[in-house]
Coordinates of C-alpha atoms and ligand atoms in Angstrom, one line a residue:
M1 CA 0.0 0.0 0.0
A2 CA 1.2 3.5 -0.8
L3 CA -0.7 5.1 2.0
D4 CA -1.1 3.9 5.6
S5 CA -4.7 2.9 6.3
E6 CA -5.6 6.0 8.3
T7 CA -4.3 8.4 5.5
M8 CA -6.2 6.3 2.9
Q9 CA -9.4 6.4 5.0
G10 CA -9.0 10.1 5.3
L11 CA -8.5 10.5 1.5
L12 CA -11.6 8.3 0.8
E13 CA -13.7 10.3 3.2
S14 CA -12.6 13.7 1.8
V15 CA -13.4 12.5 -1.7
A16 CA -16.8 11.2 -0.6
R17 CA -17.5 14.5 1.1
F18 CA -16.3 16.5 -1.9
V19 CA -18.6 14.5 -4.2
R20 CA -21.6 14.9 -1.8
E21 CA -21.2 18.5 -0.9
R22 CA -19.5 20.1 -3.9
L23 CA -20.0 18.0 -7.1
R24 CA -23.5 16.5 -6.7
P25 CA -25.2 19.9 -6.3
L26 CA -23.5 21.0 -9.6
E27 CA -24.5 18.0 -11.7
H28 CA -27.4 19.7 -13.4
Q29 CA -25.5 23.0 -14.0
V30 CA -22.6 21.1 -15.6
A31 CA -24.9 19.2 -17.9
Q32 CA -26.7 22.4 -18.9
E33 CA -23.6 24.5 -19.4
D34 CA -21.4 21.7 -20.7
R35 CA -18.6 23.1 -18.5
I36 CA -17.0 22.3 -15.2
P37 CA -16.6 25.5 -13.2
A38 CA -13.0 26.7 -12.9
E39 CA -13.1 26.7 -9.0
I40 CA -14.0 23.0 -9.1
R41 CA -10.9 22.3 -11.2
R42 CA -8.8 24.2 -8.6
E43 CA -10.3 22.3 -5.7
I44 CA -9.7 19.0 -7.5
A45 CA -6.1 20.0 -8.0
E46 CA -5.7 21.1 -4.3
M47 CA -6.9 17.7 -3.2
G48 CA -4.2 16.1 -5.3
L49 CA -6.6 14.2 -7.5
F50 CA -4.8 14.9 -10.7
G51 CA -1.9 12.9 -9.4
L52 CA -3.5 9.9 -7.8
S53 CA -1.6 7.3 -9.7
I54 CA 1.5 9.4 -10.5
P55 CA 4.5 8.2 -8.4
E56 CA 5.3 10.3 -5.3
E57 CA 8.8 11.2 -6.6
Y58 CA 7.1 13.1 -9.4
G59 CA 4.7 14.9 -7.1
G60 CA 1.7 12.5 -7.2
L61 CA 0.1 10.4 -4.5
G62 CA 1.5 7.2 -6.0
L63 CA -1.5 5.1 -5.2
T64 CA -1.5 1.4 -5.8
M65 CA -4.1 0.1 -8.2
E66 CA -6.3 -1.1 -5.3
E67 CA -6.1 2.4 -3.7
E68 CA -6.9 4.0 -7.0
V69 CA -10.0 2.0 -7.7
R70 CA -11.2 2.7 -4.2
V71 CA -10.9 6.4 -4.9
A72 CA -12.8 5.8 -8.2
F73 CA -15.5 4.0 -6.3
E74 CA -16.2 7.4 -4.5
L75 CA -15.4 9.8 -7.3
G76 CA -17.6 7.9 -9.7
K77 CA -20.7 8.5 -7.6
T78 CA -21.5 11.7 -9.5
S79 CA -21.6 12.8 -13.1
P80 CA -18.7 11.1 -14.9
A81 CA -17.6 14.4 -16.4
F82 CA -15.9 15.3 -13.1
R83 CA -13.9 12.0 -13.1
S84 CA -13.1 12.5 -16.7
L85 CA -11.3 15.8 -15.9
I86 CA -8.7 13.9 -13.9
G87 CA -9.1 10.6 -15.7
T88 CA -6.6 11.2 -18.5
N89 CA -3.9 12.6 -16.2
N90 CA -4.1 9.6 -13.9
G91 CA -4.9 7.1 -16.6
I92 CA -4.4 6.9 -20.3
G93 CA -2.8 10.3 -20.6
S94 CA 0.1 9.7 -18.2
Q95 CA 0.5 5.9 -17.8
G96 CA 2.4 5.5 -21.1
L97 CA 4.9 8.1 -19.8
I98 CA 5.1 6.4 -16.3
M99 CA 5.5 2.9 -17.8
D100 CA 7.8 3.5 -20.7
G101 CA 9.0 7.1 -20.6
T102 CA 12.7 8.0 -20.1
E103 CA 13.7 9.6 -16.8
E104 CA 14.1 12.9 -18.5
Q105 CA 10.6 12.7 -20.0
K106 CA 9.1 11.8 -16.7
R107 CA 10.8 14.7 -14.9
R108 CA 9.7 17.1 -17.6
Y109 CA 6.0 16.3 -17.5
L110 CA 4.9 14.2 -14.6
P111 CA 5.1 16.9 -11.8
R112 CA 3.0 19.3 -13.9
L113 CA 0.5 16.5 -14.7
A114 CA 0.3 15.6 -11.0
S115 CA -0.5 19.2 -10.0
G116 CA -3.1 19.6 -12.7
E117 CA -1.2 22.4 -14.3
L118 CA -1.0 20.3 -17.5
I119 CA -3.9 18.1 -18.7
S120 CA -2.9 15.2 -20.9
S121 CA -4.7 13.3 -23.6
F122 CA -4.2 9.9 -25.2
A123 CA -4.4 10.1 -29.0
L124 CA -4.8 6.6 -30.4
T125 CA -8.1 6.4 -32.2
E126 CA -8.4 7.7 -35.8
P127 CA -11.3 8.1 -38.3
E128 CA -10.4 4.7 -39.9
A129 CA -8.7 3.0 -36.9
G130 CA -11.0 2.5 -33.8
S131 CA -11.3 -1.1 -32.6
D132 CA -8.5 -2.0 -35.0
A133 CA -6.1 0.3 -33.3
A134 CA -3.0 -1.4 -34.9
S135 CA -4.1 -0.2 -38.4
L136 CA -3.6 3.5 -37.5
K137 CA -2.3 5.7 -40.3
T138 CA -0.9 8.8 -38.6
S139 CA 2.7 8.9 -39.8
A140 CA 5.8 10.0 -38.1
R141 CA 8.6 10.5 -40.6
K142 CA 12.1 10.6 -39.3
V143 CA 14.0 13.8 -40.3
E144 CA 17.2 15.5 -39.1
G145 CA 16.7 16.1 -35.3
G146 CA 13.2 14.8 -35.0
Y147 CA 10.0 13.6 -36.7
I148 CA 7.2 15.1 -38.8
L149 CA 3.7 14.0 -37.9
N150 CA 0.8 13.8 -40.3
G151 CA -2.7 12.5 -39.6
T152 CA -5.9 12.9 -37.7
K153 CA -6.9 11.5 -34.3
R154 CA -10.6 11.3 -33.4
F155 CA -12.8 11.4 -30.3
I156 CA -9.8 12.4 -28.1
T157 CA -11.0 12.9 -24.5
N158 CA -9.8 16.2 -23.0
A159 CA -8.1 17.3 -26.2
P160 CA -9.6 20.8 -26.0
H161 CA -7.9 21.2 -22.6
A162 CA -4.8 19.3 -23.1
G163 CA -1.3 20.6 -22.8
L164 CA 0.3 17.3 -23.6
F165 CA -0.7 14.5 -26.0
T166 CA 0.6 10.9 -26.1
V167 CA 0.3 10.4 -29.8
F168 CA 0.5 7.0 -31.5
A169 CA 2.0 7.2 -35.0
R170 CA 3.6 4.9 -37.6
T171 CA 7.3 5.3 -37.8
D172 CA 7.8 2.3 -40.0
P173 CA 5.5 2.4 -43.1
S174 CA 6.8 -1.0 -44.2
Q175 CA 5.1 -2.5 -41.1
P176 CA 1.4 -2.1 -41.5
G177 CA 0.4 -3.6 -38.1
A178 CA 1.4 -3.1 -34.4
K179 CA 5.1 -3.3 -34.9
G180 CA 5.4 -0.1 -37.0
V181 CA 3.8 2.1 -34.3
S182 CA 5.6 4.4 -31.9
A183 CA 4.4 6.8 -29.2
F184 CA 5.3 10.5 -29.0
L185 CA 4.8 13.2 -26.4
V186 CA 3.6 16.2 -28.2
E187 CA 2.9 19.5 -26.5
A188 CA -0.2 21.6 -27.4
G189 CA 0.8 24.7 -29.3
T190 CA 3.4 22.8 -31.4
P191 CA 3.1 24.3 -34.9
G192 CA 1.1 21.9 -37.2
L193 CA -1.0 20.6 -34.3
S194 CA -4.6 21.8 -34.4
L195 CA -8.0 20.7 -32.9
G196 CA -11.3 20.1 -34.6
P197 CA -14.5 21.6 -33.1
I198 CA -15.7 20.1 -29.8
D199 CA -17.9 17.0 -30.5
K200 CA -21.6 17.0 -29.6
K201 CA -22.1 13.8 -27.6
M202 CA -25.1 11.7 -26.3
G203 CA -24.0 12.3 -22.7
Q204 CA -21.2 13.1 -20.4
S205 CA -21.7 16.8 -20.9
G206 CA -18.9 18.8 -19.3
S207 CA -16.3 16.3 -20.6
H208 CA -15.0 17.2 -24.0
T209 CA -13.6 15.4 -27.0
S210 CA -12.4 16.6 -30.4
D211 CA -10.3 15.7 -33.4
V212 CA -6.5 16.3 -33.1
I213 CA -5.0 17.1 -36.4
F214 CA -1.3 16.9 -37.4
E215 CA -0.2 18.7 -40.5
D216 CA 3.6 18.6 -41.0
C217 CA 3.9 18.8 -37.2
R218 CA 7.5 18.7 -36.3
V219 CA 8.6 17.3 -33.0
P220 CA 12.1 16.9 -31.6
A221 CA 13.8 13.5 -31.4
D222 CA 13.3 13.4 -27.6
A223 CA 9.5 13.5 -28.0
L224 CA 9.7 9.8 -28.9
L225 CA 8.4 8.0 -25.8
G226 CA 11.1 6.0 -24.2
G227 CA 13.4 6.9 -27.0
R228 CA 12.6 3.7 -28.8
E229 CA 10.7 3.2 -32.0
G230 CA 8.2 0.3 -32.6
Q231 CA 7.1 0.1 -28.9
G232 CA 4.1 2.3 -29.2
F233 CA 1.4 -0.3 -29.6
R234 CA 2.6 -2.4 -26.7
T235 CA 2.6 0.8 -24.6
A236 CA -1.0 1.6 -25.7
M237 CA -2.1 -2.0 -24.8
K238 CA -0.5 -1.9 -21.3
V239 CA -2.0 1.5 -20.7
L240 CA -5.4 0.3 -21.7
D241 CA -5.1 -2.8 -19.4
R242 CA -4.9 -0.4 -16.5
G243 CA -7.4 2.1 -17.9
R244 CA -10.0 -0.6 -18.3
L245 CA -9.7 -1.5 -14.6
H246 CA -10.2 2.2 -13.6
I247 CA -13.2 2.5 -15.9
S248 CA -14.7 -0.6 -14.4
A249 CA -14.4 1.0 -10.9
V250 CA -16.2 4.1 -12.3
C251 CA -19.0 1.8 -13.6
V252 CA -19.4 0.2 -10.1
A253 CA -19.6 3.7 -8.6
M254 CA -22.2 4.9 -11.0
A255 CA -24.2 1.8 -10.5
E256 CA -24.1 2.2 -6.7
R257 CA -25.1 5.8 -7.0
V258 CA -28.2 5.1 -9.1
I259 CA -29.2 2.1 -7.0
D260 CA -29.1 4.5 -4.0
D261 CA -31.2 7.0 -5.9
S262 CA -33.7 4.3 -7.0
L263 CA -34.0 2.9 -3.5
R264 CA -34.7 6.3 -2.0
Y265 CA -37.3 7.0 -4.7
A266 CA -38.9 3.6 -4.2
V267 CA -39.3 4.1 -0.5
E268 CA -40.8 7.6 -0.9
R269 CA -43.0 7.0 -4.0
K270 CA -46.4 5.7 -3.1
Q271 CA -48.8 3.9 -5.5
F272 CA -51.7 1.6 -4.7
G273 CA -51.6 3.0 -1.2
Q274 CA -48.0 2.0 -0.3
P275 CA -44.4 2.7 -1.1
I276 CA -43.4 1.0 -4.4
A277 CA -40.4 -0.5 -2.6
E278 CA -43.0 -2.8 -1.0
F279 CA -43.8 -4.4 -4.3
Q280 CA -41.9 -7.5 -5.1
L281 CA -41.5 -6.7 -8.8
V282 CA -39.7 -3.4 -7.8
Q283 CA -37.8 -5.3 -5.2
A284 CA -36.6 -7.7 -7.8
M285 CA -35.1 -4.9 -9.8
L286 CA -33.4 -3.4 -6.8
A287 CA -32.0 -6.8 -5.7
D288 CA -30.7 -7.7 -9.2
S289 CA -29.0 -4.3 -9.5
R290 CA -27.5 -4.6 -6.0
T291 CA -26.2 -8.1 -6.7
E292 CA -24.6 -7.2 -10.0
A293 CA -23.0 -4.1 -8.7
Y294 CA -21.5 -6.1 -5.8
A295 CA -20.2 -8.7 -8.2
A296 CA -18.5 -6.1 -10.3
R297 CA -17.0 -4.4 -7.1
C298 CA -15.5 -7.7 -6.0
M299 CA -14.0 -8.4 -9.5
V300 CA -12.5 -4.9 -9.7
L301 CA -10.9 -5.2 -6.2
E302 CA -9.6 -8.6 -6.8
T303 CA -8.1 -7.7 -10.2
A304 CA -6.6 -4.5 -8.8
R305 CA -4.9 -6.5 -6.0
A306 CA -3.5 -9.0 -8.6
K307 CA -2.1 -6.1 -10.6
D308 CA -0.5 -4.7 -7.4
R309 CA 1.1 -8.1 -6.9
G310 CA 2.7 -7.8 -10.3
E311 CA 0.5 -10.3 -12.1
D312 CA -0.5 -10.0 -15.7
V313 CA -4.1 -8.9 -15.5
A314 CA -4.8 -8.2 -19.2
T315 CA -7.5 -10.9 -19.3
D316 CA -9.1 -10.1 -16.0
A317 CA -9.1 -6.4 -16.6
A318 CA -11.0 -7.1 -19.8
C319 CA -13.4 -9.3 -17.9
C320 CA -13.9 -6.4 -15.4
K321 CA -14.5 -3.9 -18.2
L322 CA -16.9 -6.2 -20.0
F323 CA -18.9 -7.1 -16.9
A324 CA -18.9 -3.8 -15.2
S325 CA -19.8 -1.7 -18.2
E326 CA -22.6 -4.0 -19.3
M327 CA -23.7 -4.2 -15.6
V328 CA -24.1 -0.4 -15.2
G329 CA -26.0 -0.4 -18.5
R330 CA -28.6 -2.8 -17.0
V331 CA -28.6 -1.0 -13.7
V332 CA -29.3 2.5 -15.1
D333 CA -32.0 1.0 -17.3
R334 CA -33.7 -0.5 -14.2
A335 CA -33.2 2.8 -12.4
V336 CA -35.2 4.6 -15.2
Q337 CA -37.9 1.9 -14.8
I338 CA -38.2 2.3 -11.1
H339 CA -38.5 6.0 -11.5
G340 CA -41.2 5.5 -14.1
G341 CA -42.3 8.7 -15.8
A342 CA -40.0 10.8 -13.6
G343 CA -37.0 8.7 -14.9
Y344 CA -37.7 9.8 -18.4
I345 CA -37.9 13.5 -17.6
A346 CA -34.7 15.4 -18.3
D347 CA -34.5 17.4 -15.1
H348 CA -34.6 14.4 -12.8
G349 CA -31.1 13.3 -13.4
I350 CA -31.7 9.6 -13.9
E351 CA -32.1 9.9 -17.6
R352 CA -28.8 11.8 -17.7
F353 CA -27.0 8.8 -16.0
Y354 CA -28.8 6.6 -18.5
R355 CA -27.1 8.5 -21.4
D356 CA -23.8 9.0 -19.6
A357 CA -23.5 5.2 -18.9
R358 CA -23.7 4.3 -22.6
L359 CA -20.2 5.4 -23.2
F360 CA -18.7 2.8 -20.8
R361 CA -19.5 0.0 -23.2
I362 CA -17.7 1.7 -26.0
Y363 CA -14.5 3.6 -24.9
E364 CA -11.2 2.1 -23.9
G365 CA -12.3 -0.9 -25.9
T366 CA -15.9 -1.9 -26.8
S367 CA -17.5 -4.9 -25.1
Q368 CA -16.8 -6.9 -28.2
I369 CA -13.1 -6.0 -28.0
Q370 CA -13.1 -7.1 -24.4
Q371 CA -14.6 -10.5 -25.5
I372 CA -12.0 -10.9 -28.1
V373 CA -9.2 -10.1 -25.7
I374 CA -10.5 -12.5 -23.1
A375 CA -11.1 -15.4 -25.5
R376 CA -7.8 -14.9 -27.4
N377 CA -5.9 -14.9 -24.1
M378 CA -7.7 -18.1 -23.0
V379 CA -6.7 -19.9 -26.2
K380 CA -3.1 -18.5 -25.9
A381 CA -2.8 -19.7 -22.3
L382 CA -3.6 -23.3 -23.4
G383 CA -0.2 -23.1 -25.3
Ligands
COS1 N1 0.1 -5.9 -22.9 C1 1.3 -5.9 -23.6 N2 1.4 -6.1 -24.9 C2 0.3 -6.4 -25.6 C3 -1.0 -6.5 -25.0 C4 -1.0 -6.2 -23.6 N3 -2.2 -6.2 -22.9 N4 -1.9 -6.8 -25.9 C5 -1.2 -7.0 -27.0 N5 0.1 -6.7 -26.9 C6 1.2 -6.8 -27.8 C7 1.2 -8.2 -28.4 O1 2.0 -9.1 -27.6 C8 1.8 -8.0 -29.8 O2 3.2 -7.9 -29.7 P1 4.1 -9.0 -30.4 O3 3.7 -9.0 -31.8 O4 5.5 -8.5 -30.1 O5 3.8 -10.3 -29.7 C9 1.2 -6.7 -30.2 O6 0.9 -6.0 -29.0 C10 0.0 -6.8 -31.1 O7 -1.0 -7.5 -30.4 P2 -2.2 -8.2 -31.2 O8 -1.6 -9.1 -32.3 O9 -3.0 -8.8 -30.2 O10 -2.9 -7.0 -31.9 P3 -4.2 -6.9 -32.8 O11 -4.0 -5.9 -33.9 O12 -4.7 -8.3 -33.1 O13 -5.3 -6.2 -31.8 C11 -6.7 -5.6 -30.1 C12 -5.5 -6.3 -30.6 C13 -8.0 -5.8 -31.0 C14 -7.0 -6.2 -28.7 C15 -6.4 -4.1 -29.9 O14 -6.3 -3.5 -31.2 C16 -7.4 -3.3 -29.1 O15 -7.3 -3.3 -27.8 N6 -8.3 -2.6 -29.7 C17 -9.2 -1.7 -29.0 C18 -8.6 -0.4 -29.0 C19 -9.2 0.5 -27.9 O16 -9.4 0.1 -26.8 N7 -9.5 1.7 -28.3 C20 -10.0 2.7 -27.4 C21 -9.2 3.9 -27.6 S1 -8.7 4.6 -26.1 S2 -10.3 5.4 -25.4

């Protein structure tokens, strides 16, 4: 454990209080304005949440995976846009650098990512390369003293706020698959790097995605992550193994939140002369949701502990992502059902979670990609 149990308990309690007292009252406003207030970003930075999983020597809290998912269990009990603000700095935006960056690269960027001064983004997906990430076309041509990047990245979370992008590009055009891919650390403002308009999404208002466009964007040689070509795809996959576990924890948290909302509603709402919580058909929905959320919580904790022990959790992280994201989809659907007409009305909040949850089955690998990863690894393990 990175923190002693008292400090960890204190952190969990302060995150829970912050969610309850500061973030939940702002959920509607953030959805309406599609913007997280600047003071919330400051408070999040003051609590150290931008650096949860960044090692202490670079200014972060250096949480273990288990500790990180426990924080996500609390932070995810509100609109996912808040978690998304810190999600890339702790997850896919910084982990490539932590896992495979050179010491010099880590020193240059990690302290500023941990403090929240810099926001980072993970630029893998392209218009023609989504699930088939290894087919990406963005090129990085080697020139004297550096590389020239050309291509378009799509749906890049936090791109409109990012100061640093981890960009996956093909350095070896003779290798069409994973082997020809390298990762680069590219700073916002580099000439030749521009952004598309902010995407209009189904949900998760307040969290922003956009295209990231490279047109003869020149980066220095030391922008190559880890200083080695051809390692980029492996880096992306390792980062996603970890990211999938984190997202699974967020799914558990959202499920627990809407179960709590549904339970309170069912106890208050009276029909046929009694609270609807007294009806067995409503109880069945509550019980199924509670059971599934608990199962996902156990899976996530167990896999996080295995990761902390140094085990390869690629398969189990995919199992968690598959189960937890599908689970929260069912749970929010039942939550709408329990709320009845009120669940369908925009201002009530439940329909917002219903839309917000839909993304979990898609990003950081669709459910179908998780199934492929799980089954392939099972076959491979047979030898
Ligand atoms: N950890 C480390 N290395 C890994 C790995 C992992 N979890 N998964 C794969 N690799 C390595 C493989 O070992 C292989 O290297 P070698 O050729 O040296 O053995 C290389 O990466 C290529 O792997 P693979 O052959 O499995 O690649 P595929 O092109 O068949 O695709 C999938 C793999 C489909 C699993 C991958 O493209 C994927 O995860 N797609 C979804 C992408 C995604 O999540 N997008 C969301 C964007 S971020 S929001």
